[in-house]
PDB file of C-alpha atoms in Angstrom:
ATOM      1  CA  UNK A   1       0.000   0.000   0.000  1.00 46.00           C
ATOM      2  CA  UNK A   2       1.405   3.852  -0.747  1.00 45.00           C
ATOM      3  CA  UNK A   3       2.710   5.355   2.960  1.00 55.00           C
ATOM      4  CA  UNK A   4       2.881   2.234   4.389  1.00 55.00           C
ATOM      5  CA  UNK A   5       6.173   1.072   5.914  1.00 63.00           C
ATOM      6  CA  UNK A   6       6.939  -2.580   5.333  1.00 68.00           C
ATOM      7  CA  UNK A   7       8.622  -4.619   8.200  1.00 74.00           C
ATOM      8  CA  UNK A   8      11.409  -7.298   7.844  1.00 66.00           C
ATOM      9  CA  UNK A   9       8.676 -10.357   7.273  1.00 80.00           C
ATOM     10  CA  UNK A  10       6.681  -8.219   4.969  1.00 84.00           C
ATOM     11  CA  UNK A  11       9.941  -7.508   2.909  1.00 88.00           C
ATOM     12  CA  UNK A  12      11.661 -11.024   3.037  1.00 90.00           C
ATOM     13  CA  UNK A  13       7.381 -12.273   2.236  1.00 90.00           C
ATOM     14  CA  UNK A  14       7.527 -10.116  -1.001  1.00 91.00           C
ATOM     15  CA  UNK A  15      11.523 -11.607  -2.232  1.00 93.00           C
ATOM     16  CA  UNK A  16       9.354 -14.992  -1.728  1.00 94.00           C
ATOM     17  CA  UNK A  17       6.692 -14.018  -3.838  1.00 94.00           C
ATOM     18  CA  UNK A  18       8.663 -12.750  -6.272  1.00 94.00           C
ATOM     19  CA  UNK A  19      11.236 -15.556  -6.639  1.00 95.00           C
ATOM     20  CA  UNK A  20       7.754 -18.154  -7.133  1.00 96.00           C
ATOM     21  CA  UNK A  21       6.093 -16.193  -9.550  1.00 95.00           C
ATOM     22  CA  UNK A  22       9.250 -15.914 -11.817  1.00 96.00           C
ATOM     23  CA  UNK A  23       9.611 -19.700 -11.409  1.00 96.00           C
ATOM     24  CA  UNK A  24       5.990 -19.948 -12.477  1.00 97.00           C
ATOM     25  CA  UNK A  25       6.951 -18.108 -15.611  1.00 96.00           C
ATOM     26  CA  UNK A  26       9.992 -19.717 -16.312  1.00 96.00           C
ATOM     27  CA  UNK A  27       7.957 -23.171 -16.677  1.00 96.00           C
ATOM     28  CA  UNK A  28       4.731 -22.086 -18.234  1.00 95.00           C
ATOM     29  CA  UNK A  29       5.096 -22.601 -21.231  1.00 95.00           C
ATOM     30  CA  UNK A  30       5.919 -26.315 -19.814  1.00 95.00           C
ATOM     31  CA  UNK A  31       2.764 -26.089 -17.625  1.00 96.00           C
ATOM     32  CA  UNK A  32       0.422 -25.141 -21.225  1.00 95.00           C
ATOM     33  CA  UNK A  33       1.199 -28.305 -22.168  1.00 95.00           C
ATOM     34  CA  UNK A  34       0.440 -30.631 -18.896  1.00 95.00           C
ATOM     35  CA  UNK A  35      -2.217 -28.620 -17.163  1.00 96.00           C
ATOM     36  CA  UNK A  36      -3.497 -25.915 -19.046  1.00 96.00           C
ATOM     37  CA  UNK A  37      -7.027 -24.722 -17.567  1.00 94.00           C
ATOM     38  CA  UNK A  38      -5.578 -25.760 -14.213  1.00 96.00           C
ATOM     39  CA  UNK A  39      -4.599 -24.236 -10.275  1.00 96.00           C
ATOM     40  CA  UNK A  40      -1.160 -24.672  -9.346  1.00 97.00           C
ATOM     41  CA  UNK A  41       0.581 -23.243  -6.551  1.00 96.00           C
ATOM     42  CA  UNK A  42       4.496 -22.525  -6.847  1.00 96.00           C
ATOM     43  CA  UNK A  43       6.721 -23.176  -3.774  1.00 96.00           C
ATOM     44  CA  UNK A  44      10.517 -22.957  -3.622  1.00 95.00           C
ATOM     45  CA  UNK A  45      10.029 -22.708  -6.987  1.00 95.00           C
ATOM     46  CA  UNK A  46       8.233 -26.069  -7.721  1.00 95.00           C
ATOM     47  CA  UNK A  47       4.759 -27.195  -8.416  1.00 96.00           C
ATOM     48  CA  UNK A  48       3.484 -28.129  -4.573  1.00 95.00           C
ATOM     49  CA  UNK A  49       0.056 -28.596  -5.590  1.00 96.00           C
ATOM     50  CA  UNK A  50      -2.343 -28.999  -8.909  1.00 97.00           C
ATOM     51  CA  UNK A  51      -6.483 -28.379  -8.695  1.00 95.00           C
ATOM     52  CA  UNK A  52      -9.396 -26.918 -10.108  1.00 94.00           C
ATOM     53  CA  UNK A  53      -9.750 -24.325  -8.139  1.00 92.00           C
ATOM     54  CA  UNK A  54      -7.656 -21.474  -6.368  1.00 92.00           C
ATOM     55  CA  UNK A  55      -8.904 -23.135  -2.655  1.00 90.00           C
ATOM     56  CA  UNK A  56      -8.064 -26.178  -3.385  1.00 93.00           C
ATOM     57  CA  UNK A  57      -4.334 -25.815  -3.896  1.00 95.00           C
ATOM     58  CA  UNK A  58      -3.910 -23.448  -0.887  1.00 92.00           C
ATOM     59  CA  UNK A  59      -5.657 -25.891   1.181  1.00 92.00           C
ATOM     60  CA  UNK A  60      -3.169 -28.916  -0.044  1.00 95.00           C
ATOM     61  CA  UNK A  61      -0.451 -26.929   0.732  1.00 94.00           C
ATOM     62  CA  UNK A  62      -1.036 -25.588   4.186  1.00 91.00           C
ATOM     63  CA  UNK A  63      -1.796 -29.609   4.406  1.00 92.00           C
ATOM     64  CA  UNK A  64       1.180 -30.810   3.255  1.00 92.00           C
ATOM     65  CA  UNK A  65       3.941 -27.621   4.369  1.00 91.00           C
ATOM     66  CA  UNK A  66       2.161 -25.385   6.360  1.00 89.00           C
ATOM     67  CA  UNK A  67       1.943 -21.659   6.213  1.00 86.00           C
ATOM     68  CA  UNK A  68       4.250 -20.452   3.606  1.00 92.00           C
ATOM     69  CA  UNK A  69       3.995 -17.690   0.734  1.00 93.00           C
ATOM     70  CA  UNK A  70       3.442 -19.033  -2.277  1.00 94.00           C
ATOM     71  CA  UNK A  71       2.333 -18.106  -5.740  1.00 96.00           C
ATOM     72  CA  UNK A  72      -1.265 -19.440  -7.161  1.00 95.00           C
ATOM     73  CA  UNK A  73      -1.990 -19.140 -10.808  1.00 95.00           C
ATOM     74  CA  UNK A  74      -4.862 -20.603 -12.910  1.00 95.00           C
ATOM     75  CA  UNK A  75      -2.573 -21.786 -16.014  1.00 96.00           C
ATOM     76  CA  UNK A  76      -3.546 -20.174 -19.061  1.00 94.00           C
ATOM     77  CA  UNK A  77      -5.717 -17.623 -17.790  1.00 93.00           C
ATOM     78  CA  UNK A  78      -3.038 -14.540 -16.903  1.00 92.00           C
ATOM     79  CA  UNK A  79      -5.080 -11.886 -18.492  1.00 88.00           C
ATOM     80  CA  UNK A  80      -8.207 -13.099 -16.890  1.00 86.00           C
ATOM     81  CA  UNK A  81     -10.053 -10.105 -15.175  1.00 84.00           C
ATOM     82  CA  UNK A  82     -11.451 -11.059 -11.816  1.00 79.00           C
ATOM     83  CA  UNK A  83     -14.844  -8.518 -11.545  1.00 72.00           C
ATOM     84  CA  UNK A  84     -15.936  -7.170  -8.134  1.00 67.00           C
ATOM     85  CA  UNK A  85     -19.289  -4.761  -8.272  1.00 55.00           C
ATOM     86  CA  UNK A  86     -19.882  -1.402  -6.184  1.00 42.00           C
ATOM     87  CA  UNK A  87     -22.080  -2.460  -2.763  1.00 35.00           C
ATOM     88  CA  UNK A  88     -24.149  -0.016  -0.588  1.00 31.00           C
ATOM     89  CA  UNK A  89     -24.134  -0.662   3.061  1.00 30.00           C
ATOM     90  CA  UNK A  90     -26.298  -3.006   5.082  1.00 34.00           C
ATOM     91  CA  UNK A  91     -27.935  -6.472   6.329  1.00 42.00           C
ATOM     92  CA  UNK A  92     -31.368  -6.891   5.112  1.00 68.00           C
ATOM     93  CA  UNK A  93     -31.090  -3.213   6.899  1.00 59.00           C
ATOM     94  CA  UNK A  94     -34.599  -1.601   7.124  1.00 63.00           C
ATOM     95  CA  UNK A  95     -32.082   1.838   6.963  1.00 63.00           C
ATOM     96  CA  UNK A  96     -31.310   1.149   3.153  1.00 58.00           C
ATOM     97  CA  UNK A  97     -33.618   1.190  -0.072  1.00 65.00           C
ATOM     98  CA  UNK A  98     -33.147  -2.068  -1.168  1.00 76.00           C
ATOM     99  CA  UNK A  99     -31.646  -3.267   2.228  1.00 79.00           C
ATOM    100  CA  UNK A 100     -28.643  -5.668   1.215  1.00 79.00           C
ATOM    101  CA  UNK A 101     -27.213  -8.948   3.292  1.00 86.00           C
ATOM    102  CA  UNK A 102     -24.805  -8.734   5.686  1.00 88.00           C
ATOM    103  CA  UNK A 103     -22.954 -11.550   7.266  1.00 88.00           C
ATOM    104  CA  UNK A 104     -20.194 -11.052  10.326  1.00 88.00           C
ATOM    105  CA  UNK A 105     -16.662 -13.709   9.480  1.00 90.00           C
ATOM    106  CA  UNK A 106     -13.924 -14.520  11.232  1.00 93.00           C
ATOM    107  CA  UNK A 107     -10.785 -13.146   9.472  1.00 95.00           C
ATOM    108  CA  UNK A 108      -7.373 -14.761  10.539  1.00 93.00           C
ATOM    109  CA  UNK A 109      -3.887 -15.247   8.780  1.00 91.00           C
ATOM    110  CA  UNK A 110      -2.414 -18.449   8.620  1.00 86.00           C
ATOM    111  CA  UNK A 111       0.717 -16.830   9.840  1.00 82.00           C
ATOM    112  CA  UNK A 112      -1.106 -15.406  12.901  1.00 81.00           C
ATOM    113  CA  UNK A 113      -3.032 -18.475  14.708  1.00 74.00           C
ATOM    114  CA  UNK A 114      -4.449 -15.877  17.580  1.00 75.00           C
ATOM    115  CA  UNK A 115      -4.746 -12.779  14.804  1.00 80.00           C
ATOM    116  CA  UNK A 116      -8.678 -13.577  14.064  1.00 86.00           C
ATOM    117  CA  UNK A 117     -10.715 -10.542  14.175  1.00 92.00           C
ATOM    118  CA  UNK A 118     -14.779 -10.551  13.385  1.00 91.00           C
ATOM    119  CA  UNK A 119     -15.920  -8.351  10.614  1.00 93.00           C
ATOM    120  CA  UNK A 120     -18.704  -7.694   8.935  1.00 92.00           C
ATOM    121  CA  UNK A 121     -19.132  -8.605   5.239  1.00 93.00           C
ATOM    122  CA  UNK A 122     -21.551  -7.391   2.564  1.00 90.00           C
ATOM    123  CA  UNK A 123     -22.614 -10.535   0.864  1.00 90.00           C
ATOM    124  CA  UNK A 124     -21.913 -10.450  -3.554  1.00 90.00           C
ATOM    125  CA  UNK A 125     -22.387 -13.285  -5.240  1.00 89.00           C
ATOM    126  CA  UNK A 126     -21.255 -10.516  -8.348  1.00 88.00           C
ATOM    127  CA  UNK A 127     -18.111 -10.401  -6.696  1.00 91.00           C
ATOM    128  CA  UNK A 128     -15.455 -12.732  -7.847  1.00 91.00           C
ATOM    129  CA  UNK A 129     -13.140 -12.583  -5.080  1.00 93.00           C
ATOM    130  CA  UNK A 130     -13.457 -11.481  -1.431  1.00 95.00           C
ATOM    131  CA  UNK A 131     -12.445  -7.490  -0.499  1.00 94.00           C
ATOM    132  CA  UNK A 132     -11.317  -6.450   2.647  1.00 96.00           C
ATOM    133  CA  UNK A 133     -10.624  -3.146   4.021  1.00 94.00           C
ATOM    134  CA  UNK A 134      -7.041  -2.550   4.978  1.00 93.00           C
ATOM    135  CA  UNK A 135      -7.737  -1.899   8.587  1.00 93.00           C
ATOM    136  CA  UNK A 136      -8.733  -5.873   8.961  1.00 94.00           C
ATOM    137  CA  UNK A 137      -5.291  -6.882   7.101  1.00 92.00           C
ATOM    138  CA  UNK A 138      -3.718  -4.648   9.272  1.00 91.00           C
ATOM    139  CA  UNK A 139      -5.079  -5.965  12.442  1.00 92.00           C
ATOM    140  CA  UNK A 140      -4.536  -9.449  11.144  1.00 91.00           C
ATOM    141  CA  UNK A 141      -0.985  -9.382   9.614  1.00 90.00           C
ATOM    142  CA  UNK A 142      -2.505 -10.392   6.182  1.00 91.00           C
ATOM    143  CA  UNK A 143       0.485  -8.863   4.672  1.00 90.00           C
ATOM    144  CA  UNK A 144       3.813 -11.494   5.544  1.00 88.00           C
ATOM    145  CA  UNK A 145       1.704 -14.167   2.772  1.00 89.00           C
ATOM    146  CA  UNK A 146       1.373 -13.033  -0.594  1.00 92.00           C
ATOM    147  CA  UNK A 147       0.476 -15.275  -3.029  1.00 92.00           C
ATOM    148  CA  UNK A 148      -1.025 -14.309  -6.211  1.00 93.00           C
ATOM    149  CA  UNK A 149      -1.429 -11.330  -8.770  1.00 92.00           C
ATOM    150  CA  UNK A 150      -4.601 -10.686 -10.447  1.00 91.00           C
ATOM    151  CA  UNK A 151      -6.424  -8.034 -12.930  1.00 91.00           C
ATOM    152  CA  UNK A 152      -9.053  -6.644 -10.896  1.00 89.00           C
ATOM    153  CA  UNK A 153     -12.032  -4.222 -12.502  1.00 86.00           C
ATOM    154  CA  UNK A 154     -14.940  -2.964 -10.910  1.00 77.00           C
ATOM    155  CA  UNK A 155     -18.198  -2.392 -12.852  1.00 64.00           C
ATOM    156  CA  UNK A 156     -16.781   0.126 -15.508  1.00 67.00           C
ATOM    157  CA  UNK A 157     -13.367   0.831 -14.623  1.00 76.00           C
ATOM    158  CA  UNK A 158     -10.325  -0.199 -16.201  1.00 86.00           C
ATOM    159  CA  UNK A 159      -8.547  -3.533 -14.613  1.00 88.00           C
ATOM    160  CA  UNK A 160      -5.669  -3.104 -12.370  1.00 88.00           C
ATOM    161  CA  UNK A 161      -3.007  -5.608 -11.825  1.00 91.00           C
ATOM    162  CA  UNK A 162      -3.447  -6.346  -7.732  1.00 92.00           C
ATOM    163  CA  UNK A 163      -1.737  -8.466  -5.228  1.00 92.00           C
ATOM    164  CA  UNK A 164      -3.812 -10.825  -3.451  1.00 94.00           C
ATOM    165  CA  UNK A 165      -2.921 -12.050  -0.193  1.00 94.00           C
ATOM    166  CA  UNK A 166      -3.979 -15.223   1.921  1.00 93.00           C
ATOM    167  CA  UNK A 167      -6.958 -15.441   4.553  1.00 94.00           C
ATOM    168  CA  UNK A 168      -8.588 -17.794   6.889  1.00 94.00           C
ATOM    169  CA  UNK A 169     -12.426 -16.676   6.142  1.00 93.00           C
ATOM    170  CA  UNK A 170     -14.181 -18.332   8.708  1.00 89.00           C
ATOM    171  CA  UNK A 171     -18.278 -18.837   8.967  1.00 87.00           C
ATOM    172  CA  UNK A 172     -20.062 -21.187  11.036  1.00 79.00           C
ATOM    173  CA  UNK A 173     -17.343 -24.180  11.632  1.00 79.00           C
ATOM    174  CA  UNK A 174     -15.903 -24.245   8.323  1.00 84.00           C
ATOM    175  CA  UNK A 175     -12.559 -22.252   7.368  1.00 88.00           C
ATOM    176  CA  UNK A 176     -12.021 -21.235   3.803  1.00 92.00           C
ATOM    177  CA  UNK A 177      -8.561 -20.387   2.709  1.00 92.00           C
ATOM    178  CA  UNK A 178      -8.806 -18.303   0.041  1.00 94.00           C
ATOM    179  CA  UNK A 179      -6.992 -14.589  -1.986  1.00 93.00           C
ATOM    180  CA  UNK A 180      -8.027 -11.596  -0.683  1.00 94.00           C
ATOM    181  CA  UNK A 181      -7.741  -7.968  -2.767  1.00 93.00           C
ATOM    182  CA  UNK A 182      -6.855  -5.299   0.188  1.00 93.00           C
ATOM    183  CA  UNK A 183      -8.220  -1.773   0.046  1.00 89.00           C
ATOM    184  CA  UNK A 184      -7.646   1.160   2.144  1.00 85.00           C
ATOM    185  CA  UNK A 185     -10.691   2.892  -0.104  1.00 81.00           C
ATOM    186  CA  UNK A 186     -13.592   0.576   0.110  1.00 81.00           C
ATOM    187  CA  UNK A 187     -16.265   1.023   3.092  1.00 82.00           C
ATOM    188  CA  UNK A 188     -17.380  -2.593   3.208  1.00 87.00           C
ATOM    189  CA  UNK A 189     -16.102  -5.771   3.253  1.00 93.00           C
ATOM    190  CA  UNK A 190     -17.077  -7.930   0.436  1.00 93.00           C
ATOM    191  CA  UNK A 191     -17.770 -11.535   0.766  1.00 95.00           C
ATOM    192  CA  UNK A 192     -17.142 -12.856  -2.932  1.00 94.00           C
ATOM    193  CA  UNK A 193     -18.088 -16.345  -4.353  1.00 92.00           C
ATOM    194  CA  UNK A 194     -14.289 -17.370  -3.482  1.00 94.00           C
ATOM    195  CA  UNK A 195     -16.084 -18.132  -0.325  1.00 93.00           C
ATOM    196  CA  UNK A 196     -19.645 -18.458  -0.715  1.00 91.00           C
ATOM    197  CA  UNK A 197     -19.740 -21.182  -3.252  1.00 92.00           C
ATOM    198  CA  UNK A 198     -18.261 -23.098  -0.230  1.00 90.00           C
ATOM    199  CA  UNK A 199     -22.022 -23.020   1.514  1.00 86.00           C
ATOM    200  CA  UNK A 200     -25.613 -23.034   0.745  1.00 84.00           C
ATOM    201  CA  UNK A 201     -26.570 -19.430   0.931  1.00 85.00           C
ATOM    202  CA  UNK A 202     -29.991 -18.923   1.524  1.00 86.00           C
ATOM    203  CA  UNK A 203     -31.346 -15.092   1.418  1.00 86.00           C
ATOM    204  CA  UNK A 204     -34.604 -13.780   1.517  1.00 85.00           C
ATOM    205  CA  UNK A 205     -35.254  -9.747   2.628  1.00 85.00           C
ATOM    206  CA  UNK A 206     -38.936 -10.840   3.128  1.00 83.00           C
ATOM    207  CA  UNK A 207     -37.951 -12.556   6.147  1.00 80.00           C
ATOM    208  CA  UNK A 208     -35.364 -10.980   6.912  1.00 83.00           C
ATOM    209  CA  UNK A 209     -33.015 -13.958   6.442  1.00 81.00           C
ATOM    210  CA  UNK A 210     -29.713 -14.413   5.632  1.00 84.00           C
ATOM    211  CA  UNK A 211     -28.495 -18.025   6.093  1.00 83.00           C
ATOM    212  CA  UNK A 212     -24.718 -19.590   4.843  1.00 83.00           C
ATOM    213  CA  UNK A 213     -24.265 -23.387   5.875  1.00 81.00           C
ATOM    214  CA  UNK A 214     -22.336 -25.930   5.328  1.00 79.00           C
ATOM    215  CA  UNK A 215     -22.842 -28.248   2.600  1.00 77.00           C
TER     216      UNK A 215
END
């Protein structure tokens, strides 16, 4: 983020990322051939894990080496723009004209076991990935795990390459491990479908209901 003073972990975090996402480049071309349409996530500059989505390969490798940075790529897709919308505040909140859902999460980095800190999420299903506001990252260390680089565009504007960092979402008893886009100019956080197509979301304003289970 501009004005923001990186410590020693952030620093060494972002040599990491770096050093994975140029060894993800130096073997694409390789990686067109054998899993084209495909997750992977780099570490120490090797495949570590292969799936079909961007959750799935963060989850096998916290399973199989723990926290670590790493770099997550969908092969073949680069240039893919994720889309996030523009939300106005609220639950099913009788103070807004249509009142939207609201959910509160548990937001924790892997790095940070006792970092979690509750906030309160507008839900999107527009939204491709999940948006938090850089107060949360801040209070949660988000910033030692980078792992991924995406174009991000909002409804109209032009895409911006962004770094995406990884988060423990947590609703109900299930943890989802997902990216997260960071802004320090957003009043909400967004709950995207990184997250939700993980549960059965069930909303309806006429009864005031918003319900996300597990599946």
């Amino acid at each position: 983020m501009v004005g923001r003073e990186q410590s020693v972990n952030e620093i060494e975090a972002q040599e990491q990322f770096e050093r994975e996402k140029q060894a993800y480049f130096a073997m694409r071309d390789q990686l067109l051939q054998t899993h084209f349409g495909k997750w992977v996530a780099i570490v120490d500059s090797k495949i570590a894990a292969v799936g079909n989505s961007a959750v799935e390969v963060i989850q096998q490798v916290l399973a199989q080496k723990g926290v670590t940075v790493m770099y997550v790529k969908r092969v073949g897709f680069e240039d893919r723009v994720l889309k996030v919308r523009s939300v106005s505040v609220g639950w099913y909140d009788p103070d807004y004209d249509p009142p939207i859902p609201k959910i509160t999460a548990e937001v924790q980095s892997p790095a940070m076991p006792m970092s979690q800190v509750q906030a309160e999420f507008v839900i999107d299903t527009g939204s491709d990935l999940t948006l938090l506001q850089r107060d949360i990252a801040d209070q949660t260390d988000l910033w030692r795990i980078p792992v991924s680089e995406e174009r991000i565009a909002g409804v109209g504007s032009t895409p911006q390459l962004r770094q995406l960092f990884l988060s423990l979402i947590r609703t109900g008893n299930r943890q989802v491990p997902t990216r997260v886009d960071i802004h320090d100019d957003i009043d909400e956080n967004i709950l995207g479908r990184d997250v939700l197509n993980w549960f059965r979301l069930t909303l309806s304003a006429q009864e005031n209901l918003v319900r996300v289970e597990e599946v």
